[in-house]
Coordinates of C-alpha atoms in Angstrom, one line a residue:
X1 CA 57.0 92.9 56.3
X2 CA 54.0 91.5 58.2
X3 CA 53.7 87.6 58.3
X4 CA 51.5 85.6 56.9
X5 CA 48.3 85.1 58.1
X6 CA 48.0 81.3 59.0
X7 CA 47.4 78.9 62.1
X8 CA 50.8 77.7 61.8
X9 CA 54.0 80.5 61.3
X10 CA 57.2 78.8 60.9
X11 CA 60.2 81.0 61.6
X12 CA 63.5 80.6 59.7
X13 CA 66.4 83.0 58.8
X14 CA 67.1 84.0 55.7
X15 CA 69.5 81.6 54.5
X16 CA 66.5 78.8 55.3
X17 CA 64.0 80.8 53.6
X18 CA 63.6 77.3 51.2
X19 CA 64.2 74.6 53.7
X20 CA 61.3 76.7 55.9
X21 CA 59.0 76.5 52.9
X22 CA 59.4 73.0 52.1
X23 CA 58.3 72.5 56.0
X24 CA 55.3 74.6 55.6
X25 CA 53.7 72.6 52.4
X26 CA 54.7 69.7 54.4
X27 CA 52.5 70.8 56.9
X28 CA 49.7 71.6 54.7
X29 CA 49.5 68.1 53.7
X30 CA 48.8 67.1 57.1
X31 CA 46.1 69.4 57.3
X32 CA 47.3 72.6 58.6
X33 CA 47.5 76.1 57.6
X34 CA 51.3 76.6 57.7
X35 CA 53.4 79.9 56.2
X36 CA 57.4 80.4 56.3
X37 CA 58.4 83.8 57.9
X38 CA 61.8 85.4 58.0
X39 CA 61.9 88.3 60.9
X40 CA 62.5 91.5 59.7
X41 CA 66.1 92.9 60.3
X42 CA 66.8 95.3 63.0
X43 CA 62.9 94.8 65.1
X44 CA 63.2 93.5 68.5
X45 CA 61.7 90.2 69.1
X46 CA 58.9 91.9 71.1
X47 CA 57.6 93.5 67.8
X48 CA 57.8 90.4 65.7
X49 CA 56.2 88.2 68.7
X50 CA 53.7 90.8 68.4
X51 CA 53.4 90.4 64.7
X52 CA 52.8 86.4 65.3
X53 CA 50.4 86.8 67.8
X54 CA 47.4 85.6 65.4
X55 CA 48.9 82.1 65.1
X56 CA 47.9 79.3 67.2
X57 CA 51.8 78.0 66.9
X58 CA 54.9 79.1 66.3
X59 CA 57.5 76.9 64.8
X60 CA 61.0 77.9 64.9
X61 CA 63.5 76.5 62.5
X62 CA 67.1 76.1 64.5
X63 CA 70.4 75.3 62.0
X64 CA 73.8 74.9 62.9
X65 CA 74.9 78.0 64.3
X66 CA 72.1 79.1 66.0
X67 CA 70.2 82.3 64.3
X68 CA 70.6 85.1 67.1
X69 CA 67.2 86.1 66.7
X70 CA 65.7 82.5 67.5
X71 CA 65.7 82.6 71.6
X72 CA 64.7 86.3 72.1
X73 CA 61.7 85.8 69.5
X74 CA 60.8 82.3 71.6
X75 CA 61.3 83.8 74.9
X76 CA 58.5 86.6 73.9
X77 CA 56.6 84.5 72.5
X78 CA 56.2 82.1 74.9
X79 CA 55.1 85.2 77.3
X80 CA 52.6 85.5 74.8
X81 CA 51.4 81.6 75.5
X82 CA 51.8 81.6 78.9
X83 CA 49.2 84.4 79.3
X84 CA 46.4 83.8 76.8
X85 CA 46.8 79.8 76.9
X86 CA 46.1 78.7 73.6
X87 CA 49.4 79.0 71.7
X88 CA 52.1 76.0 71.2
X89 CA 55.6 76.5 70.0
X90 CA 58.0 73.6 68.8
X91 CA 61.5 73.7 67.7
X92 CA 62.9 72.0 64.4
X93 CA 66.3 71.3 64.9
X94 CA 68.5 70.8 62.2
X95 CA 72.6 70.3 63.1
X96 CA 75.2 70.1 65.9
X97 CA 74.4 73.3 67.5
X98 CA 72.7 73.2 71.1
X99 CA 69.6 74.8 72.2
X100 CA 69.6 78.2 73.8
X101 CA 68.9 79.1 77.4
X102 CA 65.2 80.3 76.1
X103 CA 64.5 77.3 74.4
X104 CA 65.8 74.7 77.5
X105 CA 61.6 73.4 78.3
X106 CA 60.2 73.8 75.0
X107 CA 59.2 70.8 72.9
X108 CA 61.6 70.1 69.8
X109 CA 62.1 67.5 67.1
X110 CA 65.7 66.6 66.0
X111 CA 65.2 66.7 61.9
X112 CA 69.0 66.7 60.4
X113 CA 68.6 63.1 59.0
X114 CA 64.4 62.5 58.4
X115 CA 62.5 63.9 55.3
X116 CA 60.4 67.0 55.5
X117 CA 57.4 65.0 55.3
X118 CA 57.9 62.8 58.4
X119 CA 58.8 65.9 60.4
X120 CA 55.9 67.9 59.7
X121 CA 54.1 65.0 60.7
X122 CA 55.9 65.0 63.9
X123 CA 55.5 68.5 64.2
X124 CA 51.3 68.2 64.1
X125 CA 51.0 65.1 66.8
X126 CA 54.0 67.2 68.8
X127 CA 52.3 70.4 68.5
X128 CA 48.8 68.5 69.6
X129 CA 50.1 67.2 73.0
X130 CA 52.5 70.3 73.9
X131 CA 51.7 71.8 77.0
X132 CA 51.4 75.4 77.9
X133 CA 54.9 77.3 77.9
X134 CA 55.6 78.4 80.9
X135 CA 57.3 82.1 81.3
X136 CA 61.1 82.3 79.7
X137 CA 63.4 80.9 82.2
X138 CA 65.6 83.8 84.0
X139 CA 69.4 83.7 82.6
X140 CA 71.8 81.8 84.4
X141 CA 75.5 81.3 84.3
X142 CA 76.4 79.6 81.6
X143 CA 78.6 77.2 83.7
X144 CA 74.7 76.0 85.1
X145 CA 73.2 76.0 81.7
X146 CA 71.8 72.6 80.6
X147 CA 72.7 71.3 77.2
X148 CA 69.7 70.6 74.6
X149 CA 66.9 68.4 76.5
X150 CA 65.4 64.9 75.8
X151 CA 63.3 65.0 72.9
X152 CA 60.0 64.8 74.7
X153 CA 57.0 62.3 73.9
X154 CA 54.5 62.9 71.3
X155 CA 50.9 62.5 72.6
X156 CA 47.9 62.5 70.8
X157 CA 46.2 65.8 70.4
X158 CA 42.1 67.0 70.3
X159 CA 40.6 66.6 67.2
X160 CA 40.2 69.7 66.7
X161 CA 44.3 70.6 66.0
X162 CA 44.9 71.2 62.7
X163 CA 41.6 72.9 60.8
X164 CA 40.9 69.8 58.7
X165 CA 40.8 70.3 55.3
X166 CA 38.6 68.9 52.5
X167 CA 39.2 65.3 51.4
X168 CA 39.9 65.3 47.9
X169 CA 37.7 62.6 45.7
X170 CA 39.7 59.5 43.8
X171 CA 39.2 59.7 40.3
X172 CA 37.1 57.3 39.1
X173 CA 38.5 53.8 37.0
X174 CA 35.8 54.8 34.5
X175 CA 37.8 58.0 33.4
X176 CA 41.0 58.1 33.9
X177 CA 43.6 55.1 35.3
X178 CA 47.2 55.3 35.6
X179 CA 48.0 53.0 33.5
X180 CA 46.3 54.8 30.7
X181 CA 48.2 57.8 31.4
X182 CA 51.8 56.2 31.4
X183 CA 51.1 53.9 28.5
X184 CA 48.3 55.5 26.7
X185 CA 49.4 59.1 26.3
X186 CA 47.5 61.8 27.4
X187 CA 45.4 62.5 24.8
X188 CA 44.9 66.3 25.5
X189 CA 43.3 69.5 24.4
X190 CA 44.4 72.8 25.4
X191 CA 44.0 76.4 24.1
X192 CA 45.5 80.2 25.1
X193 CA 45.6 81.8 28.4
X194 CA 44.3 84.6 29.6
X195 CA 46.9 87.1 30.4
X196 CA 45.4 87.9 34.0
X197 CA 45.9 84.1 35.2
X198 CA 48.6 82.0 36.5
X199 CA 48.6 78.2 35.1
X200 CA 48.4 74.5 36.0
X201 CA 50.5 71.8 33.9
X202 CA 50.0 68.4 33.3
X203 CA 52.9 65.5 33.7
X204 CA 53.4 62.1 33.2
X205 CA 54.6 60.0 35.9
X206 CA 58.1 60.3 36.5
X207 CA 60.9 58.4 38.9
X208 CA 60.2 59.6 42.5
X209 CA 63.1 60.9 45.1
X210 CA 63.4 58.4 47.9
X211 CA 64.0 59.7 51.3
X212 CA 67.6 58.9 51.3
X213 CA 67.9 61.7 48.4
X214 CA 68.7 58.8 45.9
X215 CA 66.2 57.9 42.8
X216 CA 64.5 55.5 43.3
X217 CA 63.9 54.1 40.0
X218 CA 61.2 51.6 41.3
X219 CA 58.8 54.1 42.3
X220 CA 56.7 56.2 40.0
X221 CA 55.2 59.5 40.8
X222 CA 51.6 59.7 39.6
X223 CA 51.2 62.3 36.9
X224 CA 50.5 65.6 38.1
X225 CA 48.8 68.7 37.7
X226 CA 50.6 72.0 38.6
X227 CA 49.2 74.8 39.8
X228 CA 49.6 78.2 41.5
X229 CA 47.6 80.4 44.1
X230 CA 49.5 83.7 45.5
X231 CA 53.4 83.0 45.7
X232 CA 52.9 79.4 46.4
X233 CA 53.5 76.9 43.1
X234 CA 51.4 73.7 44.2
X235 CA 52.2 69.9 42.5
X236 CA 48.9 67.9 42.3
X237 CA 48.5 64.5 42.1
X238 CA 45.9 64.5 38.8
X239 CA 43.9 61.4 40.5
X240 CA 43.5 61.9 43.8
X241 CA 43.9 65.9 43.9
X242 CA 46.0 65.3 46.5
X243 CA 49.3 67.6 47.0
X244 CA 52.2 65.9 46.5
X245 CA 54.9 69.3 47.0
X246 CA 54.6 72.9 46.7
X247 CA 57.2 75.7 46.5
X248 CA 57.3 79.8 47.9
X249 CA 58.5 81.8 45.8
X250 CA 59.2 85.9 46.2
X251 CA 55.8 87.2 44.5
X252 CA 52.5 85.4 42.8
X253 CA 54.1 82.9 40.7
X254 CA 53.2 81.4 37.3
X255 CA 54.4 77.9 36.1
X256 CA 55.2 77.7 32.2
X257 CA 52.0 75.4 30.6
X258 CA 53.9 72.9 29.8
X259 CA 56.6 70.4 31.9
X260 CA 58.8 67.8 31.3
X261 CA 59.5 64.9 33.0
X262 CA 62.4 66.4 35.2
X263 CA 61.7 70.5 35.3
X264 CA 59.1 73.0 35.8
X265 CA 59.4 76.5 35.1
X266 CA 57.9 78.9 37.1
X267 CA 58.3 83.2 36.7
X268 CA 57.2 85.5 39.9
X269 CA 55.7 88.6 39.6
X270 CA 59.0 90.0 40.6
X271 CA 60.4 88.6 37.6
X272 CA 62.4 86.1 39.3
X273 CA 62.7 82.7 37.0
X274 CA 62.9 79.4 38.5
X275 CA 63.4 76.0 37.3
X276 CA 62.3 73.8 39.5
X277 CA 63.4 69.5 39.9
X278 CA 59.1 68.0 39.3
X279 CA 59.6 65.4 40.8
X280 CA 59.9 67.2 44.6
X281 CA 59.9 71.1 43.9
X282 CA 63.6 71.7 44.5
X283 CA 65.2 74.5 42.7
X284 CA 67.7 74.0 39.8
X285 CA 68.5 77.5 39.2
X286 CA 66.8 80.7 39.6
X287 CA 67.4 84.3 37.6
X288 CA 65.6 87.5 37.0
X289 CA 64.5 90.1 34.2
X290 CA 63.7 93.4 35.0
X291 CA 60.2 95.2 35.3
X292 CA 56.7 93.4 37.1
X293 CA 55.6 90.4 35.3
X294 CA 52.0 88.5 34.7
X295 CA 53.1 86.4 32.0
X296 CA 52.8 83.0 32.2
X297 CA 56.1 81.3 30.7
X298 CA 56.0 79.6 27.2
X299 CA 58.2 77.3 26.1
X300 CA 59.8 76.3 22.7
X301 CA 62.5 74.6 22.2
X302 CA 65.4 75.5 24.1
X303 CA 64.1 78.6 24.7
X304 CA 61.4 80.8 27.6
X305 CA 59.2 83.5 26.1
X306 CA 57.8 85.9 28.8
X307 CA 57.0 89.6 28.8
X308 CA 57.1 92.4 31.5
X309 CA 55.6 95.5 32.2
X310 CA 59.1 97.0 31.1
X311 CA 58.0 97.0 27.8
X312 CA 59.9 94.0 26.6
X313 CA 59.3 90.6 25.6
X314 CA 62.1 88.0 26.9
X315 CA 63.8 84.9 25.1
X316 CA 65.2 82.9 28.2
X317 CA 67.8 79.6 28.1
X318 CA 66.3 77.1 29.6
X319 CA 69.7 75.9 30.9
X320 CA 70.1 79.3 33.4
X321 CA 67.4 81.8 32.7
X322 CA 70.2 83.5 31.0
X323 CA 68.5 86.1 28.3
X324 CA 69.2 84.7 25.0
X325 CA 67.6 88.1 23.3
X326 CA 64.4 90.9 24.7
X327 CA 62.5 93.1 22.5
X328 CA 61.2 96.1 23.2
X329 CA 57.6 97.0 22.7
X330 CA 55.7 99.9 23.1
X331 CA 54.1 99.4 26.4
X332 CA 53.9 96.5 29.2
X333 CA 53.8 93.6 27.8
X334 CA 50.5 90.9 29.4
X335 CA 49.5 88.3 26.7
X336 CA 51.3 85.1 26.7
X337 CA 53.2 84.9 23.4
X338 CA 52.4 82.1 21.0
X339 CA 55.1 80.3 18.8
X340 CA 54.4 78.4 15.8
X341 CA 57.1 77.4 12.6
X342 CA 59.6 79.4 14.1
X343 CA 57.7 82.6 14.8
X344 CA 56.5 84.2 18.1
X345 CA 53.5 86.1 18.1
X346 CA 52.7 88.3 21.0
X347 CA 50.6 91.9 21.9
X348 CA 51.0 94.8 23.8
X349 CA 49.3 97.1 25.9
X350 CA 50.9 99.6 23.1
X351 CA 47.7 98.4 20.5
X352 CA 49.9 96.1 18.4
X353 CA 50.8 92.8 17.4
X354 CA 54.1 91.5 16.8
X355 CA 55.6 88.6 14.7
X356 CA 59.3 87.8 15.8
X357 CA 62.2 85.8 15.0
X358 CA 61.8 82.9 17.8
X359 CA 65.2 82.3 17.7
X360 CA 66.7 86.1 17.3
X361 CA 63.7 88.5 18.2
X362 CA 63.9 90.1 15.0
X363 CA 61.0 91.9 14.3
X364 CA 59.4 90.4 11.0
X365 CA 56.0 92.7 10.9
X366 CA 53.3 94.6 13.4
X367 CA 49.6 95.1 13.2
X368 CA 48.0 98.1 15.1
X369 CA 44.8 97.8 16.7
X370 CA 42.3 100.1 18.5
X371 CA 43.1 98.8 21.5
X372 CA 45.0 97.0 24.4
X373 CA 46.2 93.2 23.0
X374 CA 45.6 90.9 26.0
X375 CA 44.9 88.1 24.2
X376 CA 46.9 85.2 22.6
X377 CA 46.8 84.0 19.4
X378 CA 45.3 81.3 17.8
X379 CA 47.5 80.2 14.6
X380 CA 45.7 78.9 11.7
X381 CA 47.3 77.5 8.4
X382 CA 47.7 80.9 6.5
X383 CA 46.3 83.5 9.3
X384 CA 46.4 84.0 13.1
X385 CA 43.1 84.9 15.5
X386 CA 43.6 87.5 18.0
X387 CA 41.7 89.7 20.4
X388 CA 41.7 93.1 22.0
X389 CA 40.4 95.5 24.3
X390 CA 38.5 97.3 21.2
X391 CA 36.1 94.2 20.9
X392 CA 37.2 92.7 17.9
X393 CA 38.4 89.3 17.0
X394 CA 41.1 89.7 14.3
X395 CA 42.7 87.1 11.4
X396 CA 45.8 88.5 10.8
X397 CA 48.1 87.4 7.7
X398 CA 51.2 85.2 8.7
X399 CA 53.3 86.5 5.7
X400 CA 52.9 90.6 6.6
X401 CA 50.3 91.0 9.5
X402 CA 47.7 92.5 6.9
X403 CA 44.2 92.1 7.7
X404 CA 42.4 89.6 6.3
X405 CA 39.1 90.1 8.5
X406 CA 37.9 91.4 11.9
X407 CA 34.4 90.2 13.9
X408 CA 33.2 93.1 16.3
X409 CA 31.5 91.7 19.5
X410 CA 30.0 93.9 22.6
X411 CA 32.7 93.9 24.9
X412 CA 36.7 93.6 25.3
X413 CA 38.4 90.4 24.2
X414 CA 41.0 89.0 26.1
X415 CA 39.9 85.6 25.8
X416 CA 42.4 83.6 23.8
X417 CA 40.7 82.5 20.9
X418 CA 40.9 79.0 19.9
X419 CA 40.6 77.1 16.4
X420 CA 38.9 74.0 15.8
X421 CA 38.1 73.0 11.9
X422 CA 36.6 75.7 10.4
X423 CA 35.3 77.3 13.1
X424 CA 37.0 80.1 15.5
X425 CA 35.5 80.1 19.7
X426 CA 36.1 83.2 21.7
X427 CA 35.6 84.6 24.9
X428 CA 34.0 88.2 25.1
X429 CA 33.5 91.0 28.4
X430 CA 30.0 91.3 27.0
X431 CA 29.5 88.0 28.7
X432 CA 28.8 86.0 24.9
X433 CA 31.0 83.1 24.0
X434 CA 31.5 83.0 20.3
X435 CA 31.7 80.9 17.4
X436 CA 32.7 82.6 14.5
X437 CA 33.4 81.0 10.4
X438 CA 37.4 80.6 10.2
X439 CA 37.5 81.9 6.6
X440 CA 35.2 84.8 6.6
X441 CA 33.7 86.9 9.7
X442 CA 30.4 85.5 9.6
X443 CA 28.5 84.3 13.7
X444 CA 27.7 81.1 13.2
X445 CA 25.9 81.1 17.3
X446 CA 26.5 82.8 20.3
X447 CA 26.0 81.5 23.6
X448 CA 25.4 84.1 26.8
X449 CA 26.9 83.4 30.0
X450 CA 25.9 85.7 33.0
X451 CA 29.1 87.5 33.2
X452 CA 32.1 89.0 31.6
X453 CA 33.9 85.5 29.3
X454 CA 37.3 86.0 30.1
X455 CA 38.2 82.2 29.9
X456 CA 39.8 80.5 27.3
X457 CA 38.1 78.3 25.5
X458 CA 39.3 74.5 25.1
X459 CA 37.3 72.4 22.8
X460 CA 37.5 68.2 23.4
X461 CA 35.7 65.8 21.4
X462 CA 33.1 68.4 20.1
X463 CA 32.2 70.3 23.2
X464 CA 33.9 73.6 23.6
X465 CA 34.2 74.4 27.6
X466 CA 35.2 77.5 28.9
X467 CA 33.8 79.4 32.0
X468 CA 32.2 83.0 33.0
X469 CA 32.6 85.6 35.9
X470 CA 29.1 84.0 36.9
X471 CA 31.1 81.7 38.3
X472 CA 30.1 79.0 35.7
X473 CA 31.9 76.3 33.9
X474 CA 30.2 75.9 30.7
X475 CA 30.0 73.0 28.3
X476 CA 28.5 73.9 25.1
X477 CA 28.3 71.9 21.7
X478 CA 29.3 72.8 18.3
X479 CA 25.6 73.8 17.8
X480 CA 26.1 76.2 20.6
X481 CA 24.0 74.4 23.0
X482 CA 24.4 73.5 26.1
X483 CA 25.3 70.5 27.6
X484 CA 25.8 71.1 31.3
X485 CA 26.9 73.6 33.4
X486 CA 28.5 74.0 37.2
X487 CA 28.9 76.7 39.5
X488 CA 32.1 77.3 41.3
X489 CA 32.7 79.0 43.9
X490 CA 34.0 82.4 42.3
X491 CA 34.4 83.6 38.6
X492 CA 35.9 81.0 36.5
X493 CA 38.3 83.8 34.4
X494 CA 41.4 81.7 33.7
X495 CA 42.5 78.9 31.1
X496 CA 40.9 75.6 30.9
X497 CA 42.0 72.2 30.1
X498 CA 40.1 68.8 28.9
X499 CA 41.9 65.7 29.4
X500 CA 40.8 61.9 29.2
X501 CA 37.2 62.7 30.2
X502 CA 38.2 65.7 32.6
X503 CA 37.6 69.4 32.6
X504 CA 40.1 71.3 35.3
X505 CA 38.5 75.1 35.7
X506 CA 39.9 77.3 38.2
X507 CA 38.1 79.3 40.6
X508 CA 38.1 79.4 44.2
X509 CA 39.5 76.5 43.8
X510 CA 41.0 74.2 41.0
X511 CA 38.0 71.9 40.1
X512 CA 37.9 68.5 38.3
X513 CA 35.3 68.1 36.8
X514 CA 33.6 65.4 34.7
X515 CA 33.7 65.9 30.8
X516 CA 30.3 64.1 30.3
X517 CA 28.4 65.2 32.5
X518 CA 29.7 67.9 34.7
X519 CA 29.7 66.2 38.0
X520 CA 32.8 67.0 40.8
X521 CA 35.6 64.8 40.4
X522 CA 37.8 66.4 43.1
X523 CA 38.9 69.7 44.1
X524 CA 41.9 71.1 45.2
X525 CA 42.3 74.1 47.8
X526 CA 45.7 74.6 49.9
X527 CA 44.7 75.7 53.4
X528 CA 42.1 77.3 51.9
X529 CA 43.4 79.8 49.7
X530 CA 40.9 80.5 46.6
X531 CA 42.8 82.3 43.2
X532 CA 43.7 79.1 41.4
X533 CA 43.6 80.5 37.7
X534 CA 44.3 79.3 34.7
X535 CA 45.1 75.5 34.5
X536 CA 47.2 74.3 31.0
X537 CA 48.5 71.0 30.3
X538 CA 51.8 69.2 28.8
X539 CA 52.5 65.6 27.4

């Protein structure tokens, strides 16, 4: 396994594979672009120096006992340093256990007692100031070894060290205050994801870990936003768009679109399950269901509902990821399920739609289509709205799936469709967005973006947004015309969410942006990574 490529690698073994990621966030909210890495069993630390040799710093995580692999990998690096001159390494040192012979001269921090935070901040000034490593020092009896040195000074460091990354905008008092968020309610809007995206989910505040590991029931976390970008689940404060934690997990995760006030759950392409604390991104528990999986997690009641490409769609407890029933479909299952008055509805790549017991999985009726079903459904009072990858937008009968009507546009639909009074708004890959009358199939406008509509449409106080592969967020009124429009930085294919005067789109980044008028608000990119999709929201 290659490592990550980033300025800063920090280095852990496998039974730290957490601690080392809550290090690396830690250090991305100083500024830096930090990765955990576990070496690879059975290469010699020549190879894996090798492998690191892109990264301006090395940081090796030491616990009590000392991971063999630690010194050798040190000792080649440092060769490494001590020949091309612009490489630092540090030490993190967590326990009892003394440094190794290869470490004796190298800078370290002592971090068994002090909060992530405060040490990556150490680590960045430490890191800054460290001189050159000299070449590995040559064994010597271990009757002349020296014990672990004095923690050396921390000196100031060039500007340059780390990248700096963009400062994220305060929201303004004019749209959003916290005290309207924690008293107020949120006041949301939120519609269907795509099944392609990952998610972002809106909390209120919540008590706030002090560093001690106690609550600390006077301090209250700022509601946040939670989002996702490769394997990495990010916490972001919703006013500031700062990052308050994030977590690694084994594979691109997706976070479920909605939290509560003391868990977030999270699935990995893998299929692993977490449930994760909000308030700081530790894990609860973790399980697993078999097969790849791109489906966001939905909850209801005391239940998870996923699907895999193993053909199945997945009932979860939300006490242990334990599976309370699966049903098999068939083909992979990509659309998020929808549940409504004790009924999930969910497609398949097999061209159907399914109705199911939420609580057992019994299968209550199917619908075929004439294609792929990668869209969610929209429920309605006596029908549901639903696309697929034959171009038509579907309202299918609650009581036996029976067609009622079908609206064919130009391209595939996997846009979620979303239902607002008597009107229907979807998402089509002939680049359209479309408003269509809820009772019978009749276009009431059509607006055209200048890409494939993938996006799920959210509509907020009349304005329906939703975003293109042009890279566009769109704003559009019931009439169909436009209000404003911005351009991101990449296609804007994922869910959107309206809240209190704010539009979050995801792109290259996650944007906030401005309900009224469109305007930045802040954006949110961790060490640069783009791929945010798909933002939802919770109360």
């Amino acid at each position: 396994m290659q490592p990550p490529a980033s300025d800063i690698i920090v280095a852990h073994a496998p039974s730290e594979a957490m601690l080392a990621s809550y290090y690396a966030v830690a250090l991305r909210t100083q500024g830096a672009s930090a990765a955990p890495y576990t070496p690879p069993d059975g290469q010699s630390p020549q190879v894996i120096a090798s492998q690191v040799r892109n990264s301006r710093a090395l940081v090796v995580l030491v616990t009590d006992p000392t991971p063999g692999w630690a010194g050798a990998l040190l000792a080649a690096y440092r060769r490494l340093a001590a020949a091309e001159r612009w490489r630092r390494i540090a030490i993190i040192r967590r326990g009892a256990g003394q440094l190794s012979l290869e470490m004796q001269g190298l800078p370290w921090i002592e971090a068994t007692d002090k909060p992530v935070e405060e040490v990556a901040a150490e680590i960045v000034l430490l890191l800054a100031g460290a001189p050159i490593p000299a070449q590995a020092p040559a064994i010597v009896p271990a009757a002349m070894r020296v014990s672990a040195p004095a923690k050396p000074g921390v000196q100031a460091g060039p500007p340059q060290w780390p990248g700096v990354q963009p400062i994220a905008q305060p929201l303004g008092d004019e749209l959003m205050t916290r005290r309207a968020l924690l008293v107020g309610g949120m006041g949301i809007a939120a519609l269907a994801a795509v099944a392609v995206g990952t998610s972002a989910v809106l909390t209120r505040g919540f008590g706030l870990l002090a560093s001690s590991g106690t609550i600390n029931n006077t301090t209250i976390v700022p509601p946040l936003l939670f989002t996702s970008s490769g394997a990495t689940l990010y916490a972001v404060e919703l006013a500031k768009g700062t990052l308050r934690w994030g977590f690694t997990a084994d594979a691109p995760i997706r976070p479920s679109e909605m939290a509560g006030e003391e868990t977030i759950y999270a699935i990995s392409e893998r299929g692993t399950i977490y449930a994760l604390n909000t308030s700081d991104g530790k894990p609860l528990w973790q399980a697993s269901i078999p097969g790849s999986v791109v489906v966001r997690p939905v909850l209801a009641g005391n239940l998870i509902y996923t699907g895999s490409d193993d053909h199945h769609v997945y009932a979860l407890n939300q006490t242990d990821g334990s599976i309370a029933w699966k049903f098999e479909t068939g083909d992979a299952v990509q659309a998020r399920p929808t549940v409504g008055n004790g009924v999930l509805y969910v497609g398949s790549r097999d061209h159907r739609v399914y109705a199911l017991g939420a609580a057992d999985g019994k299968l209550i009726w199917r619908s075929s289509t004439g294609g792929p079903v990668l869209s969610s459904a929209a429920i309605g009072s006596d029908v549901i709205y639903i696309g697929s990858d034959d171009r038509n937008l579907r309202a299918l009968r609650i009581a036996d799936g029976h067609r009622r009507w079908y609206f064919t546009t130009g391209g595939r639909i996997s846009s979620s469709p979303v239902l607002a009074g008597d009107t229907v708004y979807v998402g089509s890959q002939d680049g359209n967005v479309y408003a269509i009358q809820a009772d019978t199939p009749t276009l009431r406008w059509r607006y055209r973006t200048g890409g494939a509509v993938l996006a799920s449409p959210v509509v907020a106080n009349d304005v329906i947004f939703t975003g293109s592969s042009d890279h566009h967020v769109y704003a559009l009124g019931t009439d169909g015309i436009k209000r404003w429009s911005y351009q991101a930085g990449d296609g804007v294919n994922g869910r959107l969410v309206a809240a209190n005067g704010v539009v979050y789109a995801a792109s290259d980044a996650l944007y906030a942006l401005d309900a009224a008028k469109g305007s930045v608000v802040w954006r949110f990119a961790a060490e640069g990574k783009s791929g945010y999709f798909s933002p939802g929201i919770t109360q």
